[in-house]
Amino acid sequence: MASIEEFDPLNTSVPATKIEVTIIDCFSLSLFPVVVLYVQGIGTKEWREFGRTEVIENTLNPDFVRKFVLDYFFEEKQNLRFDVYNVDSRSSNISKHSFLGQTFCTLGEIIVSAAFILHLTEHSLSYLEQDIATMQLCANKLDKKDFFGKSDPFLVFYRSNEDGTFTICHKTEVIKNTLNPVWQPFTIPVRALCNGDYDSHDFIGEFTTSYRELSRGQSQFNVYEVLNPKKKGRKKKYVNSGTVTLLSFKVESEYTFVDFIRGGTQLNFTVAIDFTASNGNPAQPTSLHYMSPYQMNAYAMALKAVGEIIQDYDSDKLFPAYGFGAKIPPDGKVSHAFPLNTDCENANCVAIEGVLEAYYECLRTVQLYGPTNFAPVINQVAQCAADVTDGSQYFVLLMITDGVISDMVQTKEAVVNASSLPMSIIIVGVGPAEFDAMEELDGDEVRVSSKGRAAERDIVQFVPFRDYIDRSGNQVLSMARLAKDVLAEIPEQLLSFMKSRGIEPRPALSNSPATHITVHL
């Protein structure tokens, strides 16, 4: 029972979902094949070797045993490259062997499709990653440590490491002036529990246990003697410094974002772009919509940064794209939800490149005007989300704007209504304007409310793009920074909806035939 002055539970859990990738049935024209996995750095675009499979001799269809375990981050585009070689010698230098071919993909694509280029094993997510343990303990007849009182006891849990050391993984609250404390129940990821420094507090004693023992629950096996080694060495009649009893212990499976994606949940991505006059004349270099032949404008960068990641989670790659705040042909009426492709019956664009093309073409045909109304587009996407609430689809709306919202009252009402639906809203502010009013919609601190009704969930994430611009002018790095921040909350928002509706992920889509790495010679 030691104590730590400051303890951050976030540092004791795994920072990312672990994804285990195995290459099976790799067809190649090689009797001694090996596959090398490379990962691409963000911003630098440099490829770094991550690992290699073993070499399997005398086979054209090897099933490799060695696995690649990668940290998965939804908010990042994690590019992977698989190179296939024929091993010609004992050299560890891969360039000394015959190169047969290569293939590229993202980690997101592998997760979405069990039948993609690589087979994603059924054991990709260890049960320890998902299970949450809840327990409660008490103690009896602890040693008295305070001169004028009893003791102020608390528990510190350490997990043993493979190298024989111990790492702190949980600390209970302190209970003042008692020798018979009953601590509050607490939860901890099982992985953190079973995978330390002392300070000025008085050490009462310690005991050891295991996850297997704790999982038995309250029983005679879970009453532990608290022992103080120094006291034991000094006193011949020393028995213990008290006992700690496990009052309750249960483990519940906590579903992850990956579980839902692997079970077939699709992310439906919709884009809405601000075409108000405050953006400036698109023909002038000072305009936020200016189409430079040398680099993308802020709207295109934000769209591409977010869209290229989300598109991996949408099987048909068809994305509705809208504009708002412009006069549109043929009659010049102002619209706050017009399709960028001009097709009022079908606003879908093919892939992110199709959205960009429609955006560029739209700049040539519409007249920038105003005002900046968000509610129409939010309500339009919400209407689609309301039709599919069984967990099979989740809607993400990206709104890119340069200024202050003109219909804040209506927008708040739209957000509150949408908060009960499978939907998230990302707002990216571009340009130099002040976006203070936008913070009202981002419910991190205070939930959005309308007409006395608070949002059921926090579904809005707002960021100003200027905070992510790389000073050296590296657009790739700027886009990666933006995407990482604005997409970081999507997995938790999706999970919060599923949990609020009692929706569990469907079984992983793994009944597809064995897959191959296609080698181009």
Short mmCIF file of C-alpha atoms in Angstrom, two decimals:
data_model
loop_
_atom_site.label_atom_id
_atom_site.label_comp_id
_atom_site.label_asym_id
_atom_site.label_seq_id
_atom_site.Cartn_x
_atom_site.Cartn_y
_atom_site.Cartn_z
CA MET A 1 0.00 0.00 0.00
CA ALA A 2 2.11 2.79 -1.30
CA SER A 3 0.87 6.04 -2.69
CA ILE A 4 1.59 8.17 -5.69
CA GLU A 5 1.25 11.94 -5.56
CA GLU A 6 -0.16 12.18 -9.08
CA PHE A 7 -1.59 9.30 -10.98
CA ASP A 8 -2.87 9.47 -14.55
CA PRO A 9 -4.99 6.42 -15.36
CA LEU A 10 -4.67 7.18 -19.05
CA ASN A 11 -1.01 6.26 -18.88
CA THR A 12 -1.81 2.80 -17.61
CA SER A 13 -4.04 1.73 -20.47
CA VAL A 14 -3.09 0.85 -24.00
CA PRO A 15 -2.97 4.03 -26.13
CA ALA A 16 -4.31 2.36 -29.24
CA THR A 17 -6.23 -0.69 -30.36
CA LYS A 18 -3.82 -3.50 -31.19
CA ILE A 19 -4.48 -5.03 -34.61
CA GLU A 20 -2.88 -8.36 -35.43
CA VAL A 21 -2.39 -9.02 -39.16
CA THR A 22 -1.48 -12.41 -40.57
CA ILE A 23 -0.69 -13.09 -44.21
CA ILE A 24 -2.22 -16.34 -45.40
CA ASP A 25 -2.31 -18.10 -48.75
CA CYS A 26 0.16 -15.70 -50.36
CA PHE A 27 0.32 -16.77 -53.99
CA SER A 28 3.75 -16.20 -55.51
CA LEU A 29 6.05 -17.62 -58.13
CA SER A 30 8.70 -18.29 -55.50
CA LEU A 31 9.92 -21.34 -53.61
CA PHE A 32 11.40 -19.22 -50.77
CA PRO A 33 9.00 -16.29 -50.26
CA VAL A 34 9.15 -13.62 -47.57
CA VAL A 35 6.84 -10.63 -47.09
CA VAL A 36 8.16 -7.33 -45.73
CA LEU A 37 5.75 -4.81 -44.18
CA TYR A 38 6.52 -1.09 -44.44
CA VAL A 39 4.65 1.77 -42.76
CA GLN A 40 4.64 5.31 -44.13
CA GLY A 41 5.51 8.31 -41.98
CA ILE A 42 3.01 11.16 -41.75
CA GLY A 43 4.28 14.28 -43.46
CA THR A 44 7.61 12.84 -44.60
CA LYS A 45 6.01 10.11 -46.74
CA GLU A 46 9.06 7.96 -46.07
CA TRP A 47 8.57 4.21 -45.85
CA ARG A 48 10.01 2.45 -42.79
CA GLU A 49 10.32 -1.29 -42.44
CA PHE A 50 7.99 -2.56 -39.71
CA GLY A 51 8.71 -6.26 -39.86
CA ARG A 52 9.12 -9.41 -41.94
CA THR A 53 7.47 -12.78 -42.09
CA GLU A 54 9.52 -15.92 -41.75
CA VAL A 55 10.86 -17.60 -44.89
CA ILE A 56 8.91 -20.71 -45.87
CA GLU A 57 10.83 -23.10 -48.06
CA ASN A 58 9.64 -25.08 -51.08
CA THR A 59 6.10 -23.76 -51.41
CA LEU A 60 4.22 -21.58 -53.83
CA ASN A 61 1.32 -20.97 -51.43
CA PRO A 62 2.76 -20.23 -48.00
CA ASP A 63 0.71 -19.61 -44.87
CA PHE A 64 2.95 -17.40 -42.74
CA VAL A 65 2.94 -17.87 -38.98
CA ARG A 66 4.66 -14.65 -37.91
CA LYS A 67 2.15 -11.88 -37.28
CA PHE A 68 2.35 -8.10 -37.56
CA VAL A 69 0.87 -6.32 -34.52
CA LEU A 70 0.12 -2.66 -35.27
CA ASP A 71 -1.36 0.20 -33.24
CA TYR A 72 -4.59 1.31 -34.92
CA PHE A 73 -5.73 4.94 -34.87
CA PHE A 74 -9.02 5.71 -36.63
CA GLU A 75 -8.13 9.40 -36.98
CA GLU A 76 -4.95 8.72 -38.97
CA LYS A 77 -4.47 7.46 -42.50
CA GLN A 78 -2.07 4.60 -41.84
CA ASN A 79 -0.54 3.64 -45.19
CA LEU A 80 0.97 0.17 -45.47
CA ARG A 81 3.13 -1.45 -48.14
CA PHE A 82 3.77 -5.16 -48.51
CA ASP A 83 6.79 -6.21 -50.57
CA VAL A 84 7.28 -9.82 -51.63
CA TYR A 85 10.78 -11.22 -52.17
CA ASN A 86 12.32 -14.54 -53.08
CA VAL A 87 15.11 -15.30 -50.62
CA ASP A 88 18.25 -16.09 -52.62
CA SER A 89 20.87 -16.20 -49.85
CA ARG A 90 21.43 -15.98 -46.09
CA SER A 91 21.86 -12.19 -46.24
CA SER A 92 19.60 -10.12 -43.95
CA ASN A 93 19.84 -7.23 -46.43
CA ILE A 94 16.51 -7.42 -48.25
CA SER A 95 17.93 -5.68 -51.32
CA LYS A 96 20.15 -8.71 -51.88
CA HIS A 97 17.13 -10.85 -52.67
CA SER A 98 14.87 -11.02 -55.72
CA PHE A 99 12.00 -8.53 -55.63
CA LEU A 100 8.77 -10.10 -56.89
CA GLY A 101 6.21 -7.34 -56.38
CA GLN A 102 4.32 -5.19 -53.91
CA THR A 103 0.87 -4.02 -52.91
CA PHE A 104 -0.44 -1.00 -50.98
CA CYS A 105 -3.38 -0.45 -48.66
CA THR A 106 -4.37 1.35 -45.45
CA LEU A 107 -4.88 -0.28 -42.09
CA GLY A 108 -8.45 1.02 -42.18
CA GLU A 109 -9.14 -0.95 -45.35
CA ILE A 110 -7.90 -4.15 -43.72
CA ILE A 111 -10.15 -3.62 -40.69
CA VAL A 112 -13.23 -2.90 -42.78
CA SER A 113 -12.90 -5.96 -44.99
CA ALA A 114 -11.84 -9.34 -43.69
CA ALA A 115 -11.55 -10.36 -47.33
CA PHE A 116 -9.21 -7.58 -48.35
CA ILE A 117 -5.67 -8.08 -49.59
CA LEU A 118 -4.65 -9.55 -46.26
CA HIS A 119 -6.54 -11.86 -43.98
CA LEU A 120 -7.28 -10.26 -40.62
CA THR A 121 -7.21 -13.05 -38.02
CA GLU A 122 -10.14 -13.65 -35.72
CA HIS A 123 -7.80 -13.06 -32.77
CA SER A 124 -6.85 -9.57 -33.90
CA LEU A 125 -8.43 -8.06 -30.79
CA SER A 126 -7.46 -9.84 -27.61
CA TYR A 127 -10.29 -10.20 -25.12
CA LEU A 128 -8.08 -8.41 -22.63
CA GLU A 129 -8.30 -5.33 -24.83
CA GLN A 130 -12.06 -5.16 -24.51
CA ASP A 131 -12.93 -6.50 -21.07
CA ILE A 132 -13.47 -4.16 -18.14
CA ALA A 133 -13.13 -5.43 -14.57
CA THR A 134 -15.21 -3.90 -11.76
CA MET A 135 -14.25 -4.71 -8.19
CA GLN A 136 -14.59 -3.56 -4.60
CA LEU A 137 -12.34 -4.30 -1.63
CA CYS A 138 -12.25 -3.70 2.11
CA ALA A 139 -9.65 -4.18 4.87
CA ASN A 140 -9.74 -5.18 8.51
CA LYS A 141 -7.50 -4.52 11.51
CA LEU A 142 -4.83 -2.60 9.64
CA ASP A 143 -1.82 -1.25 11.50
CA LYS A 144 -2.20 2.13 13.20
CA LYS A 145 0.13 4.66 11.56
CA ASP A 146 -1.05 8.08 12.75
CA PHE A 147 0.16 9.34 16.15
CA PHE A 148 -3.10 11.08 17.04
CA GLY A 149 -5.44 8.94 15.04
CA LYS A 150 -5.66 5.58 13.33
CA SER A 151 -4.58 5.38 9.65
CA ASP A 152 -5.59 6.92 6.33
CA PRO A 153 -5.40 3.80 4.16
CA PHE A 154 -5.62 3.38 0.41
CA LEU A 155 -4.62 0.67 -2.06
CA VAL A 156 -2.18 0.88 -4.94
CA PHE A 157 -2.27 -1.89 -7.54
CA TYR A 158 0.84 -2.92 -9.44
CA ARG A 159 0.94 -5.30 -12.37
CA SER A 160 3.97 -7.49 -13.01
CA ASN A 161 5.96 -6.95 -16.18
CA GLU A 162 7.76 -9.55 -18.26
CA ASP A 163 11.14 -8.30 -17.01
CA GLY A 164 10.20 -8.91 -13.36
CA THR A 165 9.48 -5.25 -12.55
CA PHE A 166 6.13 -3.83 -11.43
CA THR A 167 4.12 -0.93 -12.89
CA ILE A 168 1.37 0.96 -11.08
CA CYS A 169 -2.02 0.46 -12.69
CA HIS A 170 -4.56 1.77 -10.16
CA LYS A 171 -4.86 3.71 -6.92
CA THR A 172 -7.99 3.77 -4.76
CA GLU A 173 -9.28 6.77 -2.87
CA VAL A 174 -7.95 7.54 0.62
CA ILE A 175 -10.29 6.77 3.55
CA LYS A 176 -9.49 8.91 6.56
CA ASN A 177 -8.92 7.75 10.15
CA THR A 178 -9.90 4.09 10.03
CA LEU A 179 -8.33 0.66 10.37
CA ASN A 180 -11.29 -1.04 8.67
CA PRO A 181 -11.77 0.82 5.36
CA VAL A 182 -14.29 -0.07 2.66
CA TRP A 183 -13.21 1.38 -0.68
CA GLN A 184 -15.58 2.40 -3.46
CA PRO A 185 -16.03 0.02 -6.41
CA PHE A 186 -13.81 0.89 -9.37
CA THR A 187 -13.37 -0.23 -12.95
CA ILE A 188 -10.15 -0.94 -14.82
CA PRO A 189 -9.35 -2.53 -18.21
CA VAL A 190 -8.35 -6.15 -17.67
CA ARG A 191 -5.38 -5.60 -19.95
CA ALA A 192 -4.11 -2.84 -17.68
CA LEU A 193 -4.66 -4.98 -14.60
CA CYS A 194 -2.72 -8.06 -15.63
CA ASN A 195 -0.22 -7.28 -18.30
CA GLY A 196 6.22 1.78 -8.09
CA ASP A 197 7.61 4.10 -6.20
CA TYR A 198 7.07 4.93 -2.52
CA ASP A 199 6.91 8.47 -1.20
CA SER A 200 6.44 10.09 2.21
CA HIS A 201 3.33 8.12 3.19
CA ASP A 202 3.62 5.42 5.84
CA PHE A 203 3.83 1.93 4.38
CA ILE A 204 1.37 -0.47 6.02
CA GLY A 205 1.99 -3.63 4.03
CA GLU A 206 1.44 -5.51 0.79
CA PHE A 207 -0.03 -8.65 -0.71
CA THR A 208 0.00 -10.37 -4.06
CA THR A 209 -2.79 -11.83 -6.15
CA SER A 210 -3.59 -12.64 -9.75
CA TYR A 211 -6.35 -11.93 -12.20
CA ARG A 212 -7.39 -15.58 -12.04
CA GLU A 213 -7.76 -15.39 -8.25
CA LEU A 214 -9.67 -12.10 -8.36
CA SER A 215 -12.03 -13.48 -11.01
CA ARG A 216 -13.29 -16.04 -8.49
CA GLY A 217 -15.12 -13.19 -6.79
CA GLN A 218 -15.89 -12.94 -3.09
CA SER A 219 -14.70 -16.14 -1.42
CA GLN A 220 -12.29 -17.51 1.15
CA PHE A 221 -9.59 -17.40 -1.50
CA ASN A 222 -9.84 -13.62 -1.78
CA VAL A 223 -9.03 -12.63 1.79
CA TYR A 224 -5.42 -11.49 1.81
CA GLU A 225 -3.02 -11.00 4.67
CA VAL A 226 -1.32 -7.61 4.49
CA LEU A 227 2.36 -8.19 5.27
CA ASN A 228 5.07 -5.69 6.14
CA PRO A 229 8.48 -7.33 5.38
CA LYS A 230 10.41 -5.06 7.77
CA LYS A 231 8.02 -5.75 10.65
CA LYS A 232 8.10 -9.46 9.93
CA GLY A 233 11.89 -9.43 10.14
CA ARG A 234 11.94 -7.56 13.46
CA LYS A 235 9.11 -9.26 15.39
CA LYS A 236 9.05 -12.99 15.99
CA LYS A 237 5.35 -13.03 16.90
CA TYR A 238 4.37 -10.88 13.91
CA VAL A 239 1.31 -12.30 12.12
CA ASN A 240 0.19 -9.58 9.71
CA SER A 241 -0.69 -5.91 9.42
CA GLY A 242 -4.35 -6.61 8.77
CA THR A 243 -6.32 -8.22 5.97
CA VAL A 244 -7.84 -7.06 2.70
CA THR A 245 -11.04 -8.71 1.47
CA LEU A 246 -12.42 -8.67 -2.05
CA LEU A 247 -16.09 -7.73 -1.76
CA SER A 248 -17.04 -8.02 -5.43
CA PHE A 249 -15.48 -8.65 -8.82
CA LYS A 250 -17.06 -8.83 -12.27
CA VAL A 251 -15.84 -8.57 -15.83
CA GLU A 252 -17.94 -7.10 -18.62
CA SER A 253 -17.10 -7.01 -22.31
CA GLU A 254 -16.86 -3.45 -23.58
CA TYR A 255 -17.28 -3.29 -27.33
CA THR A 256 -14.83 -1.23 -29.32
CA PHE A 257 -15.14 0.88 -32.44
CA VAL A 258 -13.27 -1.84 -34.34
CA ASP A 259 -15.85 -4.45 -33.26
CA PHE A 260 -18.63 -2.45 -34.94
CA ILE A 261 -16.61 -1.76 -38.09
CA ARG A 262 -15.60 -5.42 -38.36
CA GLY A 263 -19.26 -6.31 -37.85
CA GLY A 264 -20.24 -4.30 -40.92
CA THR A 265 -21.19 -0.85 -39.58
CA GLN A 266 -20.70 1.65 -42.40
CA LEU A 267 -19.65 5.27 -41.99
CA ASN A 268 -21.73 7.47 -44.32
CA PHE A 269 -19.77 10.62 -45.06
CA THR A 270 -21.48 13.85 -46.19
CA VAL A 271 -19.79 17.15 -47.06
CA ALA A 272 -21.20 20.68 -46.85
CA ILE A 273 -19.16 23.66 -48.10
CA ASP A 274 -19.66 27.36 -47.39
CA PHE A 275 -20.28 29.38 -50.58
CA THR A 276 -21.03 32.71 -48.92
CA ALA A 277 -19.63 35.97 -50.31
CA SER A 278 -17.38 36.52 -47.27
CA ASN A 279 -15.02 33.94 -48.78
CA GLY A 280 -14.05 36.45 -51.47
CA ASN A 281 -14.10 36.29 -55.26
CA PRO A 282 -12.87 32.78 -56.26
CA ALA A 283 -11.03 34.36 -59.20
CA GLN A 284 -8.82 36.41 -56.86
CA PRO A 285 -5.78 34.94 -55.03
CA THR A 286 -7.05 36.48 -51.77
CA SER A 287 -10.19 34.32 -51.84
CA LEU A 288 -10.45 31.29 -49.60
CA HIS A 289 -11.94 29.51 -52.63
CA TYR A 290 -9.10 30.50 -54.99
CA MET A 291 -7.97 27.57 -57.14
CA SER A 292 -4.22 27.93 -57.37
CA PRO A 293 -2.46 25.78 -59.97
CA TYR A 294 0.27 25.10 -57.41
CA GLN A 295 -1.53 24.11 -54.21
CA MET A 296 -4.94 23.30 -52.75
CA ASN A 297 -6.97 25.92 -50.96
CA ALA A 298 -8.04 25.45 -47.34
CA TYR A 299 -11.44 24.05 -48.30
CA ALA A 300 -9.93 21.39 -50.53
CA MET A 301 -7.29 20.53 -47.93
CA ALA A 302 -9.85 20.08 -45.15
CA LEU A 303 -12.10 18.01 -47.40
CA LYS A 304 -9.27 15.78 -48.58
CA ALA A 305 -7.74 15.38 -45.10
CA VAL A 306 -10.94 14.11 -43.50
CA GLY A 307 -12.46 12.39 -46.51
CA GLU A 308 -9.49 10.23 -47.42
CA ILE A 309 -9.63 8.58 -44.01
CA ILE A 310 -13.39 8.15 -43.73
CA GLN A 311 -13.78 6.77 -47.26
CA ASP A 312 -12.09 3.53 -46.17
CA TYR A 313 -15.13 2.83 -43.96
CA ASP A 314 -17.76 3.31 -46.67
CA SER A 315 -18.06 0.35 -49.02
CA ASP A 316 -19.72 2.10 -51.97
CA LYS A 317 -17.49 5.22 -51.83
CA LEU A 318 -20.48 7.42 -52.74
CA PHE A 319 -20.54 10.68 -50.79
CA PRO A 320 -23.37 13.26 -50.81
CA ALA A 321 -21.85 16.73 -51.19
CA TYR A 322 -23.68 20.02 -50.67
CA GLY A 323 -23.03 23.72 -50.76
CA PHE A 324 -24.79 26.46 -48.81
CA GLY A 325 -25.12 30.24 -49.02
CA ALA A 326 -24.94 30.71 -52.82
CA LYS A 327 -27.22 31.79 -55.64
CA ILE A 328 -27.55 28.81 -57.95
CA PRO A 329 -28.58 28.48 -61.59
CA PRO A 330 -30.82 28.69 -63.44
CA ASP A 331 -32.94 31.23 -61.53
CA GLY A 332 -30.34 32.60 -59.11
CA LYS A 333 -32.21 31.68 -55.95
CA VAL A 334 -30.24 31.40 -52.71
CA SER A 335 -29.89 27.83 -51.49
CA HIS A 336 -28.54 26.44 -48.23
CA ALA A 337 -28.39 22.80 -49.30
CA PHE A 338 -27.67 22.48 -53.03
CA PRO A 339 -25.90 19.41 -54.48
CA LEU A 340 -22.39 20.19 -55.72
CA ASN A 341 -22.93 17.89 -58.70
CA THR A 342 -26.11 19.87 -59.62
CA ASP A 343 -28.18 16.65 -59.53
CA CYS A 344 -31.11 17.34 -57.22
CA GLU A 345 -32.18 13.69 -57.32
CA ASN A 346 -28.78 12.24 -56.41
CA ALA A 347 -26.16 14.35 -54.63
CA ASN A 348 -23.64 11.50 -54.47
CA CYS A 349 -20.10 11.97 -55.75
CA VAL A 350 -17.79 9.05 -56.48
CA ALA A 351 -14.98 8.97 -53.92
CA ILE A 352 -13.27 12.03 -52.48
CA GLU A 353 -11.78 12.93 -55.84
CA GLY A 354 -15.31 13.14 -57.21
CA VAL A 355 -16.31 15.51 -54.40
CA LEU A 356 -13.30 17.73 -55.14
CA GLU A 357 -14.13 17.81 -58.85
CA ALA A 358 -17.75 18.76 -58.11
CA TYR A 359 -16.56 21.48 -55.71
CA TYR A 360 -14.20 23.01 -58.28
CA GLU A 361 -16.86 22.90 -60.99
CA CYS A 362 -19.43 24.47 -58.67
CA LEU A 363 -17.18 27.48 -58.09
CA ARG A 364 -17.52 28.27 -61.80
CA THR A 365 -21.32 28.11 -61.90
CA VAL A 366 -22.71 29.56 -58.64
CA GLN A 367 -22.63 33.09 -57.23
CA LEU A 368 -21.27 33.40 -53.70
CA TYR A 369 -23.86 35.12 -51.54
CA GLY A 370 -25.25 34.46 -48.04
CA PRO A 371 -26.22 34.17 -45.23
CA THR A 372 -24.36 31.33 -43.46
CA ASN A 373 -27.11 28.90 -42.49
CA PHE A 374 -26.16 25.49 -41.07
CA ALA A 375 -29.54 24.10 -40.02
CA PRO A 376 -30.83 23.04 -43.49
CA VAL A 377 -27.88 20.72 -44.21
CA ILE A 378 -27.82 19.31 -40.66
CA ASN A 379 -31.55 18.55 -40.86
CA GLN A 380 -31.13 16.93 -44.27
CA VAL A 381 -28.45 14.52 -43.03
CA ALA A 382 -30.39 13.92 -39.80
CA GLN A 383 -33.40 12.86 -41.85
CA CYS A 384 -31.26 10.16 -43.50
CA ALA A 385 -29.82 9.08 -40.14
CA ALA A 386 -33.31 8.79 -38.65
CA ASP A 387 -34.15 6.13 -41.24
CA VAL A 388 -31.30 3.81 -40.14
CA THR A 389 -30.98 3.48 -36.37
CA ASP A 390 -30.18 -0.25 -36.10
CA GLY A 391 -26.41 0.25 -35.89
CA SER A 392 -25.69 -0.76 -39.48
CA GLN A 393 -24.84 2.83 -40.46
CA TYR A 394 -23.38 5.90 -38.79
CA PHE A 395 -23.45 9.32 -40.43
CA VAL A 396 -20.61 11.85 -40.34
CA LEU A 397 -21.26 15.38 -41.64
CA LEU A 398 -18.26 17.58 -42.44
CA MET A 399 -19.09 21.30 -42.65
CA ILE A 400 -16.39 23.71 -43.82
CA THR A 401 -17.05 27.41 -43.28
CA ASP A 402 -15.29 30.77 -43.11
CA GLY A 403 -17.52 32.72 -40.76
CA VAL A 404 -20.10 33.10 -38.06
CA ILE A 405 -23.34 31.12 -38.26
CA SER A 406 -26.34 33.26 -39.16
CA ASP A 407 -29.00 30.82 -37.92
CA MET A 408 -27.53 29.85 -34.53
CA VAL A 409 -30.94 29.31 -32.88
CA GLN A 410 -32.10 26.95 -35.62
CA THR A 411 -28.70 25.24 -35.73
CA LYS A 412 -28.77 24.53 -32.00
CA GLU A 413 -32.20 22.99 -32.36
CA ALA A 414 -30.97 20.87 -35.29
CA VAL A 415 -27.96 19.66 -33.27
CA VAL A 416 -30.11 18.78 -30.25
CA ASN A 417 -32.49 16.81 -32.48
CA ALA A 418 -29.59 15.04 -34.23
CA SER A 419 -27.91 14.09 -30.95
CA SER A 420 -30.31 11.16 -30.53
CA LEU A 421 -29.44 9.81 -33.98
CA PRO A 422 -26.44 7.82 -35.32
CA MET A 423 -24.71 11.00 -36.43
CA SER A 424 -21.67 13.21 -35.77
CA ILE A 425 -20.89 16.70 -37.06
CA ILE A 426 -17.40 18.02 -37.79
CA ILE A 427 -17.06 21.77 -38.36
CA VAL A 428 -13.81 23.14 -39.75
CA GLY A 429 -13.35 26.91 -39.74
CA VAL A 430 -11.09 28.30 -42.48
CA GLY A 431 -9.65 31.79 -42.83
CA PRO A 432 -8.83 34.50 -40.27
CA ALA A 433 -12.32 35.08 -38.81
CA GLU A 434 -13.08 34.75 -35.10
CA PHE A 435 -15.01 31.57 -34.43
CA ASP A 436 -15.91 32.10 -30.77
CA ALA A 437 -19.60 31.47 -31.41
CA MET A 438 -18.77 28.05 -32.89
CA GLU A 439 -17.55 26.86 -29.50
CA GLU A 440 -21.18 26.89 -28.34
CA LEU A 441 -21.87 23.97 -30.64
CA ASP A 442 -18.88 21.92 -29.48
CA GLY A 443 -20.31 20.39 -26.33
CA ASP A 444 -17.06 19.33 -24.66
CA GLU A 445 -17.67 21.61 -21.70
CA VAL A 446 -21.41 22.39 -21.78
CA ARG A 447 -23.94 20.41 -23.80
CA VAL A 448 -25.79 22.30 -26.52
CA SER A 449 -29.38 23.07 -25.57
CA SER A 450 -32.43 24.39 -27.37
CA LYS A 451 -35.78 25.40 -25.95
CA GLY A 452 -34.85 23.99 -22.56
CA ARG A 453 -33.78 20.62 -23.97
CA ALA A 454 -30.12 19.54 -23.80
CA ALA A 455 -28.38 17.44 -26.44
CA GLU A 456 -28.52 13.73 -25.63
CA ARG A 457 -24.87 13.28 -26.69
CA ASP A 458 -21.95 15.51 -27.64
CA ILE A 459 -21.89 15.08 -31.43
CA VAL A 460 -20.13 18.26 -32.63
CA GLN A 461 -16.40 18.81 -33.01
CA PHE A 462 -15.21 22.28 -34.10
CA VAL A 463 -11.65 23.28 -34.99
CA PRO A 464 -10.13 26.30 -36.79
CA PHE A 465 -7.91 25.06 -39.61
CA ARG A 466 -5.30 27.78 -39.00
CA ASP A 467 -4.25 26.01 -35.80
CA TYR A 468 -3.00 23.06 -37.84
CA ILE A 469 -1.14 24.81 -40.66
CA ASP A 470 2.48 23.68 -40.85
CA ARG A 471 4.80 26.67 -40.72
CA SER A 472 7.13 25.22 -43.32
CA GLY A 473 4.25 24.99 -45.81
CA ASN A 474 3.99 21.20 -45.76
CA GLN A 475 0.37 20.67 -46.80
CA VAL A 476 0.48 16.92 -46.20
CA LEU A 477 1.52 17.48 -42.60
CA SER A 478 -1.13 20.18 -42.13
CA MET A 479 -3.83 17.85 -43.40
CA ALA A 480 -2.64 14.98 -41.21
CA ARG A 481 -2.71 17.19 -38.11
CA LEU A 482 -6.22 18.41 -38.91
CA ALA A 483 -7.61 14.93 -39.57
CA LYS A 484 -6.06 13.51 -36.41
CA ASP A 485 -7.79 16.09 -34.24
CA VAL A 486 -11.22 16.35 -35.86
CA LEU A 487 -11.68 12.61 -36.25
CA ALA A 488 -10.41 11.62 -32.82
CA GLU A 489 -13.87 11.86 -31.21
CA ILE A 490 -15.78 9.89 -33.88
CA PRO A 491 -15.13 6.40 -32.45
CA GLU A 492 -16.29 7.42 -28.97
CA GLN A 493 -19.34 9.23 -30.38
CA LEU A 494 -20.29 6.14 -32.38
CA LEU A 495 -19.89 3.96 -29.29
CA SER A 496 -21.96 6.34 -27.16
CA PHE A 497 -24.86 6.04 -29.61
CA MET A 498 -24.63 2.25 -29.81
CA LYS A 499 -24.47 1.96 -26.02
CA SER A 500 -27.41 4.32 -25.49
CA ARG A 501 -29.54 2.14 -27.75
CA GLY A 502 -28.26 -1.20 -26.44
CA ILE A 503 -26.87 -2.10 -29.88
CA GLU A 504 -24.18 -4.78 -29.98
CA PRO A 505 -21.83 -5.33 -32.92
CA ARG A 506 -22.67 -8.06 -35.35
CA PRO A 507 -20.28 -10.97 -35.78
CA ALA A 508 -17.18 -10.07 -37.76
CA LEU A 509 -17.55 -10.46 -41.49
CA SER A 510 -15.09 -13.32 -41.83
CA ASN A 511 -16.86 -15.92 -43.95
CA SER A 512 -15.22 -14.79 -47.14
CA PRO A 513 -12.80 -17.09 -48.99
CA ALA A 514 -9.08 -16.95 -48.27
CA THR A 515 -7.36 -13.92 -49.70
CA HIS A 516 -4.16 -13.33 -51.60
CA ILE A 517 -1.40 -10.83 -52.05
CA THR A 518 -1.42 -10.25 -55.78
CA VAL A 519 2.12 -9.98 -57.08
CA HIS A 520 2.73 -8.07 -60.29
CA LEU A 521 5.85 -9.35 -62.03
#
